PDB file of C-alpha atoms in Angstrom:
ATOM      1  CA  MET D 282     -10.664  -1.386  23.952  1.00 60.00           C
ATOM      2  CA  ASP D 283     -10.007  -1.722  20.227  1.00 79.00           C
ATOM      3  CA  VAL D 284      -6.367  -1.070  19.215  1.00 86.00           C
ATOM      4  CA  SER D 285      -6.055  -0.448  15.491  1.00 89.00           C
ATOM      5  CA  TRP D 286      -3.534  -2.283  13.314  1.00 90.00           C
ATOM      6  CA  ASP D 287      -2.280   1.086  12.013  1.00 89.00           C
ATOM      7  CA  ASP D 288      -1.332   2.128  15.551  1.00 91.00           C
ATOM      8  CA  LEU D 289       0.374  -1.200  16.211  1.00 92.00           C
ATOM      9  CA  ARG D 290       2.320  -0.915  12.957  1.00 91.00           C
ATOM     10  CA  LEU D 291       3.608   2.527  13.976  1.00 92.00           C
ATOM     11  CA  PHE D 292       4.492   1.154  17.409  1.00 93.00           C
ATOM     12  CA  LEU D 293       6.473  -1.672  15.774  1.00 92.00           C
ATOM     13  CA  ASP D 294       8.480   0.739  13.629  1.00 90.00           C
ATOM     14  CA  VAL D 295       9.348   3.008  16.558  1.00 92.00           C
ATOM     15  CA  ALA D 296      10.213   0.016  18.777  1.00 91.00           C
ATOM     16  CA  ARG D 297      12.391  -1.675  16.171  1.00 89.00           C
ATOM     17  CA  LEU D 298      14.186   1.449  15.021  1.00 87.00           C
ATOM     18  CA  GLY D 299      14.643   2.873  18.489  1.00 88.00           C
ATOM     19  CA  GLY D 300      13.127   6.302  18.050  1.00 88.00           C
ATOM     20  CA  LEU D 301      10.925   8.700  16.159  1.00 89.00           C
ATOM     21  CA  SER D 302      13.522  10.120  13.755  1.00 85.00           C
ATOM     22  CA  ALA D 303      14.489   6.728  12.361  1.00 83.00           C
ATOM     23  CA  ALA D 304      10.847   5.641  12.077  1.00 86.00           C
ATOM     24  CA  ARG D 305      10.093   8.630   9.860  1.00 85.00           C
ATOM     25  CA  ALA D 306      11.734   6.814   6.939  1.00 77.00           C
ATOM     26  CA  THR D 307       9.528   3.725   7.191  1.00 80.00           C
ATOM     27  CA  THR D 308       6.243   5.400   8.148  1.00 82.00           C
ATOM     28  CA  GLY D 309       6.348   8.562   6.053  1.00 82.00           C
ATOM     29  CA  LEU D 310       5.133  10.541   9.077  1.00 88.00           C
ATOM     30  CA  SER D 311       6.829  13.419  10.869  1.00 89.00           C
ATOM     31  CA  ALA D 312       8.463  12.863  14.250  1.00 88.00           C
ATOM     32  CA  ALA D 313       5.831  15.111  15.839  1.00 91.00           C
ATOM     33  CA  THR D 314       2.978  13.051  14.384  1.00 92.00           C
ATOM     34  CA  LEU D 315       4.627   9.800  15.430  1.00 91.00           C
ATOM     35  CA  GLY D 316       5.107  11.147  18.938  1.00 91.00           C
ATOM     36  CA  ARG D 317       1.438  12.058  19.220  1.00 93.00           C
ATOM     37  CA  ARG D 318       0.329   8.656  17.924  1.00 93.00           C
ATOM     38  CA  VAL D 319       2.588   6.799  20.364  1.00 93.00           C
ATOM     39  CA  THR D 320       1.367   8.922  23.278  1.00 94.00           C
ATOM     40  CA  ALA D 321      -2.241   8.294  22.250  1.00 93.00           C
ATOM     41  CA  LEU D 322      -1.584   4.546  22.132  1.00 94.00           C
ATOM     42  CA  GLU D 323      -0.069   4.644  25.621  1.00 94.00           C
ATOM     43  CA  ARG D 324      -3.139   6.445  26.927  1.00 93.00           C
ATOM     44  CA  GLN D 325      -5.431   3.963  25.237  1.00 92.00           C
ATOM     45  CA  ILE D 326      -3.587   0.977  26.724  1.00 91.00           C
ATOM     46  CA  GLY D 327      -2.978   2.647  30.076  1.00 92.00           C
ATOM     47  CA  GLU D 328       0.745   1.829  30.142  1.00 93.00           C
ATOM     48  CA  THR D 329       3.990   3.658  29.400  1.00 95.00           C
ATOM     49  CA  LEU D 330       5.538   1.841  26.444  1.00 95.00           C
ATOM     50  CA  PHE D 331       8.813   3.731  25.997  1.00 94.00           C
ATOM     51  CA  ILE D 332      11.507   5.374  28.084  1.00 93.00           C
ATOM     52  CA  ARG D 333      12.246   8.539  26.145  1.00 92.00           C
ATOM     53  CA  ALA D 334      15.756   9.990  25.964  1.00 89.00           C
ATOM     54  CA  GLN D 335      17.748  12.211  23.608  1.00 83.00           C
ATOM     55  CA  THR D 336      19.578   9.125  22.357  1.00 82.00           C
ATOM     56  CA  GLY D 337      16.341   7.347  21.424  1.00 86.00           C
ATOM     57  CA  PHE D 338      13.418   5.318  22.727  1.00 91.00           C
ATOM     58  CA  THR D 339      13.816   2.202  24.905  1.00 91.00           C
ATOM     59  CA  LEU D 340      10.963  -0.208  25.542  1.00 94.00           C
ATOM     60  CA  THR D 341       9.566  -0.539  29.055  1.00 94.00           C
ATOM     61  CA  SER D 342       8.457  -3.947  30.349  1.00 93.00           C
ATOM     62  CA  ALA D 343       4.944  -3.123  29.138  1.00 93.00           C
ATOM     63  CA  GLY D 344       6.402  -2.132  25.767  1.00 93.00           C
ATOM     64  CA  GLU D 345       8.279  -5.439  25.509  1.00 92.00           C
ATOM     65  CA  ALA D 346       5.049  -7.318  26.269  1.00 92.00           C
ATOM     66  CA  LEU D 347       3.154  -5.357  23.619  1.00 93.00           C
ATOM     67  CA  LEU D 348       5.971  -5.885  21.112  1.00 91.00           C
ATOM     68  CA  LYS D 349       5.570  -9.659  21.275  1.00 89.00           C
ATOM     69  CA  ARG D 350       1.823  -9.409  20.793  1.00 90.00           C
ATOM     70  CA  ALA D 351       2.140  -6.827  18.020  1.00 91.00           C
ATOM     71  CA  GLU D 352       4.567  -9.108  16.171  1.00 87.00           C
ATOM     72  CA  ASP D 353       1.966 -11.891  16.385  1.00 86.00           C
ATOM     73  CA  VAL D 354      -0.602  -9.537  14.848  1.00 89.00           C
ATOM     74  CA  GLU D 355       1.924  -8.541  12.165  1.00 85.00           C
ATOM     75  CA  ALA D 356       2.494 -12.190  11.243  1.00 79.00           C
ATOM     76  CA  ALA D 357      -1.260 -12.743  11.024  1.00 82.00           C
ATOM     77  CA  MET D 358      -1.717  -9.681   8.823  1.00 82.00           C
ATOM     78  CA  ARG D 359       1.066 -10.862   6.518  1.00 74.00           C
ATOM     79  CA  ALA D 360      -0.638 -14.248   6.263  1.00 70.00           C
ATOM     80  CA  VAL D 361      -3.859 -12.527   5.234  1.00 74.00           C
ATOM     81  CA  THR D 362      -1.972 -10.441   2.677  1.00 68.00           C
ATOM     82  CA  HIS D 363      -0.276 -13.529   1.272  1.00 63.00           C
ATOM     83  CA  TRP D 364      -3.637 -15.281   1.017  1.00 65.00           C
ATOM     84  CA  ARG D 365      -5.161 -12.278  -0.738  1.00 63.00           C
ATOM     85  CA  ASP D 366      -2.303 -11.888  -3.210  1.00 59.00           C
ATOM     86  CA  GLY D 367      -1.862 -15.572  -3.922  1.00 56.00           C
ATOM     87  CA  ALA D 368       1.442 -17.317  -4.497  1.00 50.00           C
ATOM     88  CA  ILE D 369       2.881 -14.879  -7.053  1.00 49.00           C
ATOM     89  CA  GLY D 370       4.607 -11.969  -5.426  1.00 53.00           C
ATOM     90  CA  ALA D 371       3.367 -12.897  -1.975  1.00 61.00           C
ATOM     91  CA  ARG D 372       6.751 -12.523  -0.255  1.00 81.00           C
ATOM     92  CA  VAL D 373       8.066  -8.999   0.284  1.00 86.00           C
ATOM     93  CA  VAL D 374      11.840  -8.801   0.832  1.00 91.00           C
ATOM     94  CA  ARG D 375      12.788  -5.635   2.735  1.00 89.00           C
ATOM     95  CA  VAL D 376      16.223  -4.141   2.044  1.00 93.00           C
ATOM     96  CA  SER D 377      17.590  -1.615   4.542  1.00 90.00           C
ATOM     97  CA  ALA D 378      20.398   0.750   3.540  1.00 90.00           C
ATOM     98  CA  GLY D 379      21.491   4.357   3.805  1.00 87.00           C
ATOM     99  CA  GLY D 380      20.244   6.932   1.352  1.00 86.00           C
ATOM    100  CA  TRP D 381      23.099   6.769  -1.135  1.00 91.00           C
ATOM    101  CA  THR D 382      23.286   2.976  -1.211  1.00 93.00           C
ATOM    102  CA  THR D 383      19.529   2.800  -1.720  1.00 93.00           C
ATOM    103  CA  ASP D 384      19.939   5.311  -4.554  1.00 93.00           C
ATOM    104  CA  PHE D 385      22.546   3.060  -6.187  1.00 95.00           C
ATOM    105  CA  LEU D 386      20.424  -0.085  -5.813  1.00 96.00           C
ATOM    106  CA  ALA D 387      17.352   1.674  -7.203  1.00 95.00           C
ATOM    107  CA  ARG D 388      19.265   2.796 -10.302  1.00 94.00           C
ATOM    108  CA  HIS D 389      20.229  -0.839 -10.951  1.00 96.00           C
ATOM    109  CA  ILE D 390      16.905  -2.464 -10.048  1.00 96.00           C
ATOM    110  CA  GLU D 391      16.801  -4.381 -13.327  1.00 95.00           C
ATOM    111  CA  GLN D 392      19.809  -6.387 -12.108  1.00 96.00           C
ATOM    112  CA  LEU D 393      18.128  -7.143  -8.788  1.00 96.00           C
ATOM    113  CA  TRP D 394      14.504  -7.937  -9.564  1.00 94.00           C
ATOM    114  CA  SER D 395      12.067  -8.812 -12.322  1.00 90.00           C
ATOM    115  CA  PRO D 396       8.294  -9.404 -12.294  1.00 83.00           C
ATOM    116  CA  ASP D 397       8.955 -13.107 -12.820  1.00 83.00           C
ATOM    117  CA  ASP D 398      10.790 -13.531  -9.513  1.00 87.00           C
ATOM    118  CA  GLY D 399       7.742 -14.378  -7.427  1.00 81.00           C
ATOM    119  CA  PHE D 400       8.626 -11.881  -4.688  1.00 88.00           C
ATOM    120  CA  ARG D 401       8.449  -8.146  -4.233  1.00 87.00           C
ATOM    121  CA  VAL D 402      11.101  -5.719  -2.996  1.00 92.00           C
ATOM    122  CA  GLU D 403      10.731  -2.909  -0.467  1.00 90.00           C
ATOM    123  CA  PHE D 404      13.580  -0.482   0.185  1.00 91.00           C
ATOM    124  CA  VAL D 405      13.842   0.855   3.754  1.00 86.00           C
ATOM    125  CA  THR D 406      16.072   3.927   3.695  1.00 81.00           C
ATOM    126  CA  ALA D 407      17.454   4.698   7.140  1.00 73.00           C
ATOM    127  CA  TYR D 408      20.597   6.286   8.550  1.00 65.00           C
ATOM    128  CA  ASP D 409      20.231   4.497  11.880  1.00 57.00           C
ATOM    129  CA  LYS D 410      20.810   0.766  12.207  1.00 54.00           C
ATOM    130  CA  VAL D 411      17.608  -1.123  11.395  1.00 54.00           C
ATOM    131  CA  ASP D 412      16.972  -4.099  13.675  1.00 53.00           C
ATOM    132  CA  ILE D 413      17.261  -7.107  11.363  1.00 53.00           C
ATOM    133  CA  GLY D 414      17.297  -9.397  14.395  1.00 47.00           C
ATOM    134  CA  ARG D 415      13.676  -8.425  15.023  1.00 55.00           C
ATOM    135  CA  ARG D 416      12.870  -8.642  11.299  1.00 58.00           C
ATOM    136  CA  ALA D 417      12.493  -4.894  10.675  1.00 69.00           C
ATOM    137  CA  ALA D 418      14.264  -5.773   7.404  1.00 79.00           C
ATOM    138  CA  ASP D 419      15.342  -8.981   5.691  1.00 88.00           C
ATOM    139  CA  ILE D 420      18.579  -7.672   4.180  1.00 92.00           C
ATOM    140  CA  GLY D 421      20.738  -4.860   5.517  1.00 91.00           C
ATOM    141  CA  ILE D 422      23.709  -3.044   4.036  1.00 93.00           C
ATOM    142  CA  ARG D 423      25.878  -1.512   6.746  1.00 90.00           C
ATOM    143  CA  SER D 424      29.285   0.079   7.082  1.00 87.00           C
ATOM    144  CA  SER D 425      30.430  -2.401   9.742  1.00 87.00           C
ATOM    145  CA  ALA D 426      30.285  -6.124  10.461  1.00 88.00           C
ATOM    146  CA  PRO D 427      27.339  -7.376  12.529  1.00 85.00           C
ATOM    147  CA  THR D 428      27.874  -7.889  16.233  1.00 82.00           C
ATOM    148  CA  GLU D 429      24.490  -9.426  17.014  1.00 82.00           C
ATOM    149  CA  PRO D 430      24.663 -13.241  17.416  1.00 80.00           C
ATOM    150  CA  SER D 431      21.508 -13.738  15.337  1.00 79.00           C
ATOM    151  CA  LEU D 432      22.995 -12.064  12.265  1.00 86.00           C
ATOM    152  CA  ALA D 433      25.370 -13.178   9.540  1.00 87.00           C
ATOM    153  CA  GLY D 434      27.540 -10.792   7.519  1.00 90.00           C
ATOM    154  CA  ARG D 435      29.244 -10.848   4.144  1.00 92.00           C
ATOM    155  CA  LYS D 436      31.944  -8.281   3.351  1.00 94.00           C
ATOM    156  CA  LEU D 437      31.189  -6.548   0.062  1.00 95.00           C
ATOM    157  CA  THR D 438      33.140  -3.557  -1.227  1.00 95.00           C
ATOM    158  CA  PRO D 439      35.387  -0.834   0.148  1.00 96.00           C
ATOM    159  CA  VAL D 440      33.731   2.579   0.188  1.00 96.00           C
ATOM    160  CA  ALA D 441      35.710   5.757  -0.423  1.00 97.00           C
ATOM    161  CA  TYR D 442      34.616   9.355   0.219  1.00 97.00           C
ATOM    162  CA  ALA D 443      35.944  12.584  -1.269  1.00 97.00           C
ATOM    163  CA  LEU D 444      35.187  16.291  -1.603  1.00 95.00           C
ATOM    164  CA  TYR D 445      33.078  17.285  -4.607  1.00 95.00           C
ATOM    165  CA  CYS D 446      31.886  20.501  -6.175  1.00 92.00           C
ATOM    166  CA  ALA D 447      30.414  21.802  -9.409  1.00 90.00           C
ATOM    167  CA  PRO D 448      33.113  22.078 -12.099  1.00 83.00           C
ATOM    168  CA  ARG D 449      32.284  25.761 -12.662  1.00 73.00           C
ATOM    169  CA  LEU D 450      33.792  28.263 -10.250  1.00 58.00           C
ATOM    170  CA  VAL D 451      30.491  29.845  -9.289  1.00 57.00           C
ATOM    171  CA  ALA D 452      28.764  30.974  -6.110  1.00 56.00           C
ATOM    172  CA  GLY D 453      30.081  29.223  -3.010  1.00 53.00           C
ATOM    173  CA  VAL D 454      32.616  27.102  -4.896  1.00 61.00           C
ATOM    174  CA  ARG D 455      34.612  30.195  -5.832  1.00 66.00           C
ATOM    175  CA  GLU D 456      34.607  31.322  -2.201  1.00 73.00           C
ATOM    176  CA  GLY D 457      35.579  27.919  -0.807  1.00 82.00           C
ATOM    177  CA  LEU D 458      32.296  27.484   1.064  1.00 90.00           C
ATOM    178  CA  PHE D 459      30.599  24.204   2.016  1.00 93.00           C
ATOM    179  CA  VAL D 460      27.180  22.576   1.961  1.00 94.00           C
ATOM    180  CA  GLY D 461      26.395  20.742   5.195  1.00 94.00           C
ATOM    181  CA  VAL D 462      24.001  18.055   6.362  1.00 91.00           C
ATOM    182  CA  THR D 463      21.377  18.260   9.118  1.00 89.00           C
ATOM    183  CA  GLY D 464      18.761  15.862  10.503  1.00 82.00           C
ATOM    184  CA  PRO D 465      19.310  12.099  10.877  1.00 77.00           C
ATOM    185  CA  ALA D 466      22.024  12.087   8.184  1.00 79.00           C
ATOM    186  CA  ALA D 467      24.134  14.446  10.319  1.00 84.00           C
ATOM    187  CA  ALA D 468      25.093  11.451  12.466  1.00 83.00           C
ATOM    188  CA  THR D 469      26.934   9.731   9.603  1.00 87.00           C
ATOM    189  CA  ALA D 470      30.735   9.618   9.667  1.00 90.00           C
ATOM    190  CA  SER D 471      31.033  11.779   6.539  1.00 92.00           C
ATOM    191  CA  ALA D 472      28.766  14.507   7.958  1.00 92.00           C
ATOM    192  CA  ARG D 473      30.687  14.518  11.243  1.00 94.00           C
ATOM    193  CA  TRP D 474      34.008  14.768   9.359  1.00 95.00           C
ATOM    194  CA  LEU D 475      32.734  17.728   7.328  1.00 95.00           C
ATOM    195  CA  GLN D 476      31.527  19.503  10.468  1.00 94.00           C
ATOM    196  CA  ALA D 477      34.823  18.861  12.282  1.00 95.00           C
ATOM    197  CA  HIS D 478      37.067  20.031   9.431  1.00 93.00           C
ATOM    198  CA  HIS D 479      35.029  22.696   7.661  1.00 93.00           C
ATOM    199  CA  GLY D 480      32.125  23.518   9.982  1.00 92.00           C
ATOM    200  CA  ASP D 481      33.041  27.211  10.110  1.00 91.00           C
ATOM    201  CA  ARG D 482      32.612  27.493   6.327  1.00 91.00           C
ATOM    202  CA  ILE D 483      29.251  25.693   5.999  1.00 93.00           C
ATOM    203  CA  VAL D 484      26.798  28.306   4.728  1.00 89.00           C
ATOM    204  CA  VAL D 485      23.912  26.191   3.390  1.00 92.00           C
ATOM    205  CA  SER D 486      22.645  22.866   4.740  1.00 93.00           C
ATOM    206  CA  GLY D 487      20.021  20.284   3.875  1.00 90.00           C
ATOM    207  CA  ASN D 488      18.486  17.379   5.784  1.00 86.00           C
ATOM    208  CA  ASP D 489      18.040  15.298   2.637  1.00 83.00           C
ATOM    209  CA  ALA D 490      21.019  13.748   0.862  1.00 84.00           C
ATOM    210  CA  HIS D 491      19.605  14.386  -2.591  1.00 87.00           C
ATOM    211  CA  SER D 492      18.945  18.078  -1.925  1.00 91.00           C
ATOM    212  CA  VAL D 493      22.536  18.422  -0.685  1.00 93.00           C
ATOM    213  CA  ARG D 494      23.778  16.932  -3.963  1.00 94.00           C
ATOM    214  CA  GLU D 495      21.582  19.343  -5.956  1.00 94.00           C
ATOM    215  CA  LEU D 496      22.938  22.298  -3.985  1.00 93.00           C
ATOM    216  CA  VAL D 497      26.504  21.209  -4.726  1.00 93.00           C
ATOM    217  CA  ALA D 498      25.731  20.646  -8.420  1.00 93.00           C
ATOM    218  CA  ALA D 499      24.305  24.179  -8.563  1.00 90.00           C
ATOM    219  CA  GLY D 500      27.608  25.598  -7.323  1.00 89.00           C
ATOM    220  CA  THR D 501      26.507  26.486  -3.788  1.00 89.00           C
ATOM    221  CA  GLY D 502      29.647  24.981  -2.309  1.00 91.00           C
ATOM    222  CA  LEU D 503      31.626  21.811  -1.676  1.00 93.00           C
ATOM    223  CA  THR D 504      30.621  18.731   0.284  1.00 95.00           C
ATOM    224  CA  VAL D 505      31.679  15.181   1.102  1.00 96.00           C
ATOM    225  CA  LEU D 506      30.083  12.416  -0.960  1.00 96.00           C
ATOM    226  CA  PRO D 507      30.752   8.703  -1.392  1.00 96.00           C
ATOM    227  CA  CYS D 508      32.776   8.253  -4.563  1.00 97.00           C
ATOM    228  CA  PHE D 509      30.220   5.851  -6.038  1.00 96.00           C
ATOM    229  CA  ILE D 510      27.791   8.790  -6.047  1.00 96.00           C
ATOM    230  CA  GLY D 511      30.097  11.718  -6.817  1.00 96.00           C
ATOM    231  CA  ASP D 512      32.135  10.047  -9.564  1.00 96.00           C
ATOM    232  CA  ALA D 513      28.975   8.809 -11.295  1.00 95.00           C
ATOM    233  CA  ASP D 514      27.411  12.287 -11.487  1.00 95.00           C
ATOM    234  CA  PRO D 515      28.685  14.243 -14.540  1.00 94.00           C
ATOM    235  CA  ARG D 516      27.647  17.508 -12.862  1.00 94.00           C
ATOM    236  CA  LEU D 517      30.236  17.050 -10.116  1.00 95.00           C
ATOM    237  CA  SER D 518      34.025  17.103  -9.941  1.00 93.00           C
ATOM    238  CA  ARG D 519      36.219  15.499  -7.345  1.00 94.00           C
ATOM    239  CA  ILE D 520      38.755  18.046  -6.113  1.00 89.00           C
ATOM    240  CA  ARG D 521      41.222  15.651  -4.468  1.00 84.00           C
ATOM    241  CA  GLY D 522      41.755  11.973  -3.658  1.00 84.00           C
ATOM    242  CA  PRO D 523      39.657   9.922  -1.240  1.00 95.00           C
ATOM    243  CA  ILE D 524      39.617  10.984   2.416  1.00 96.00           C
ATOM    244  CA  ALA D 525      41.588   8.350   4.329  1.00 95.00           C
ATOM    245  CA  ASP D 526      39.723   8.971   7.606  1.00 95.00           C
ATOM    246  CA  LEU D 527      36.409   7.963   5.996  1.00 96.00           C
ATOM    247  CA  ALA D 528      37.496   4.744   4.287  1.00 95.00           C
ATOM    248  CA  SER D 529      35.160   1.888   5.186  1.00 94.00           C
ATOM    249  CA  HIS D 530      33.577  -1.298   3.852  1.00 94.00           C
ATOM    250  CA  GLN D 531      30.028  -2.237   3.005  1.00 94.00           C
ATOM    251  CA  TRP D 532      28.645  -5.358   4.673  1.00 94.00           C
ATOM    252  CA  LEU D 533      25.648  -7.395   3.604  1.00 94.00           C
ATOM    253  CA  ILE D 534      23.706  -8.405   6.722  1.00 92.00           C
ATOM    254  CA  LEU D 535      21.184 -11.247   6.966  1.00 91.00           C
ATOM    255  CA  HIS D 536      19.306 -12.969   9.762  1.00 84.00           C
ATOM    256  CA  HIS D 537      20.701 -16.466  10.393  1.00 78.00           C
ATOM    257  CA  GLU D 538      17.298 -18.015   9.759  1.00 74.00           C
ATOM    258  CA  GLU D 539      16.057 -15.793   6.936  1.00 77.00           C
ATOM    259  CA  ARG D 540      19.250 -16.176   4.891  1.00 77.00           C
ATOM    260  CA  HIS D 541      18.067 -19.657   3.865  1.00 81.00           C
ATOM    261  CA  SER D 542      14.780 -18.312   2.469  1.00 85.00           C
ATOM    262  CA  PRO D 543      15.010 -18.568  -1.362  1.00 88.00           C
ATOM    263  CA  PRO D 544      13.690 -15.017  -2.054  1.00 90.00           C
ATOM    264  CA  VAL D 545      16.047 -13.482   0.529  1.00 91.00           C
ATOM    265  CA  ARG D 546      19.025 -15.512  -0.629  1.00 92.00           C
ATOM    266  CA  THR D 547      18.320 -14.731  -4.293  1.00 94.00           C
ATOM    267  CA  LEU D 548      18.106 -10.983  -3.740  1.00 95.00           C
ATOM    268  CA  ALA D 549      21.112 -10.937  -1.390  1.00 95.00           C
ATOM    269  CA  ASP D 550      23.256 -12.750  -3.959  1.00 95.00           C
ATOM    270  CA  ARG D 551      22.198 -10.314  -6.667  1.00 97.00           C
ATOM    271  CA  ILE D 552      23.003  -7.309  -4.482  1.00 97.00           C
ATOM    272  CA  ALA D 553      26.442  -8.727  -3.687  1.00 96.00           C
ATOM    273  CA  ARG D 554      27.110  -9.454  -7.365  1.00 96.00           C
ATOM    274  CA  LEU D 555      25.986  -5.967  -8.410  1.00 97.00           C
ATOM    275  CA  MET D 556      28.107  -4.126  -5.863  1.00 96.00           C
ATOM    276  CA  GLN D 557      31.193  -6.253  -6.374  1.00 94.00           C
ATOM    277  CA  GLY D 558      30.813  -5.675 -10.114  1.00 95.00           C
ATOM    278  CA  HIS D 559      31.281  -1.947  -9.418  1.00 96.00           C
ATOM    279  CA  LEU D 560      34.248  -2.426  -7.106  1.00 95.00           C
ATOM    280  CA  LYS D 561      36.363   0.384  -8.636  1.00 95.00           C
ATOM    281  CA  LEU D 562      33.491   2.859  -8.431  1.00 96.00           C
ATOM    282  CA  PHE D 563      32.926   2.149  -4.726  1.00 96.00           C
ATOM    283  CA  ALA D 564      36.667   2.273  -4.008  1.00 96.00           C
ATOM    284  CA  GLY D 565      37.018   5.657  -5.708  1.00 95.00           C
ATOM    285  CA  ASP D 566      39.453   4.241  -8.271  1.00 92.00           C
ATOM    286  CA  ILE D 567      39.213   6.433 -11.370  1.00 82.00           C
ATOM    287  CA  SER D 568      42.477   5.243 -12.930  1.00 69.00           C
TER     288      SER D 568
END
């Protein structure tokens, strides 16, 4: 029985992220395709690897055993990649964050990385919590402090949310209608708040944060956005102050062991410096 590395890599993503929906972001595959690949792997091995539930996937004892062996294969494959690439750029530092935070980091990449750094950066956009304890990412940015004993956290910036719309009174804006969120992003606090307070007036929805922003900018309706996104977009107008119920903080999360790695520490410090340098933008302070 020959198990391919591609199948093991998909298994690792589903196991670490706890389900098919979350693994879509790291694999680029649909949930249906991932489900078929996982089922095929189970048939090939002859063991059930996951307990499937609406809340996600949980590893069985056979799945836990395969996870350990798959992580050994992953380490070996990384060693081969490092050998192939040589010393320059051999280390890949994976940064996990939600869609909007990843958007912000990407727009400021020149303050985070340069070709002379000797490491590469991979952004892992996910709305569910990525398992840093099992090294699914090296750096995480979350909206709460870590509770896992293997993780260390650094409090970064407050994050404010508000209602935004296109400045022109067109289409849904004139009627007081809303643009909603579906898919994995619907589980976020802002999406739940919008559904609870204005769900009866949501007329158009999108399962991608960027498409929701484009719909709002086109005048389809109003929606909730983090102020560091809404206030920075000249196509949007904030219609009232930050929503108190959604106030939170960003936390920088690192593994206790990996935080001493020079590439990880360097990138983490740069991320913290960048975000704290935009403190007013994240806090929704436009005074």
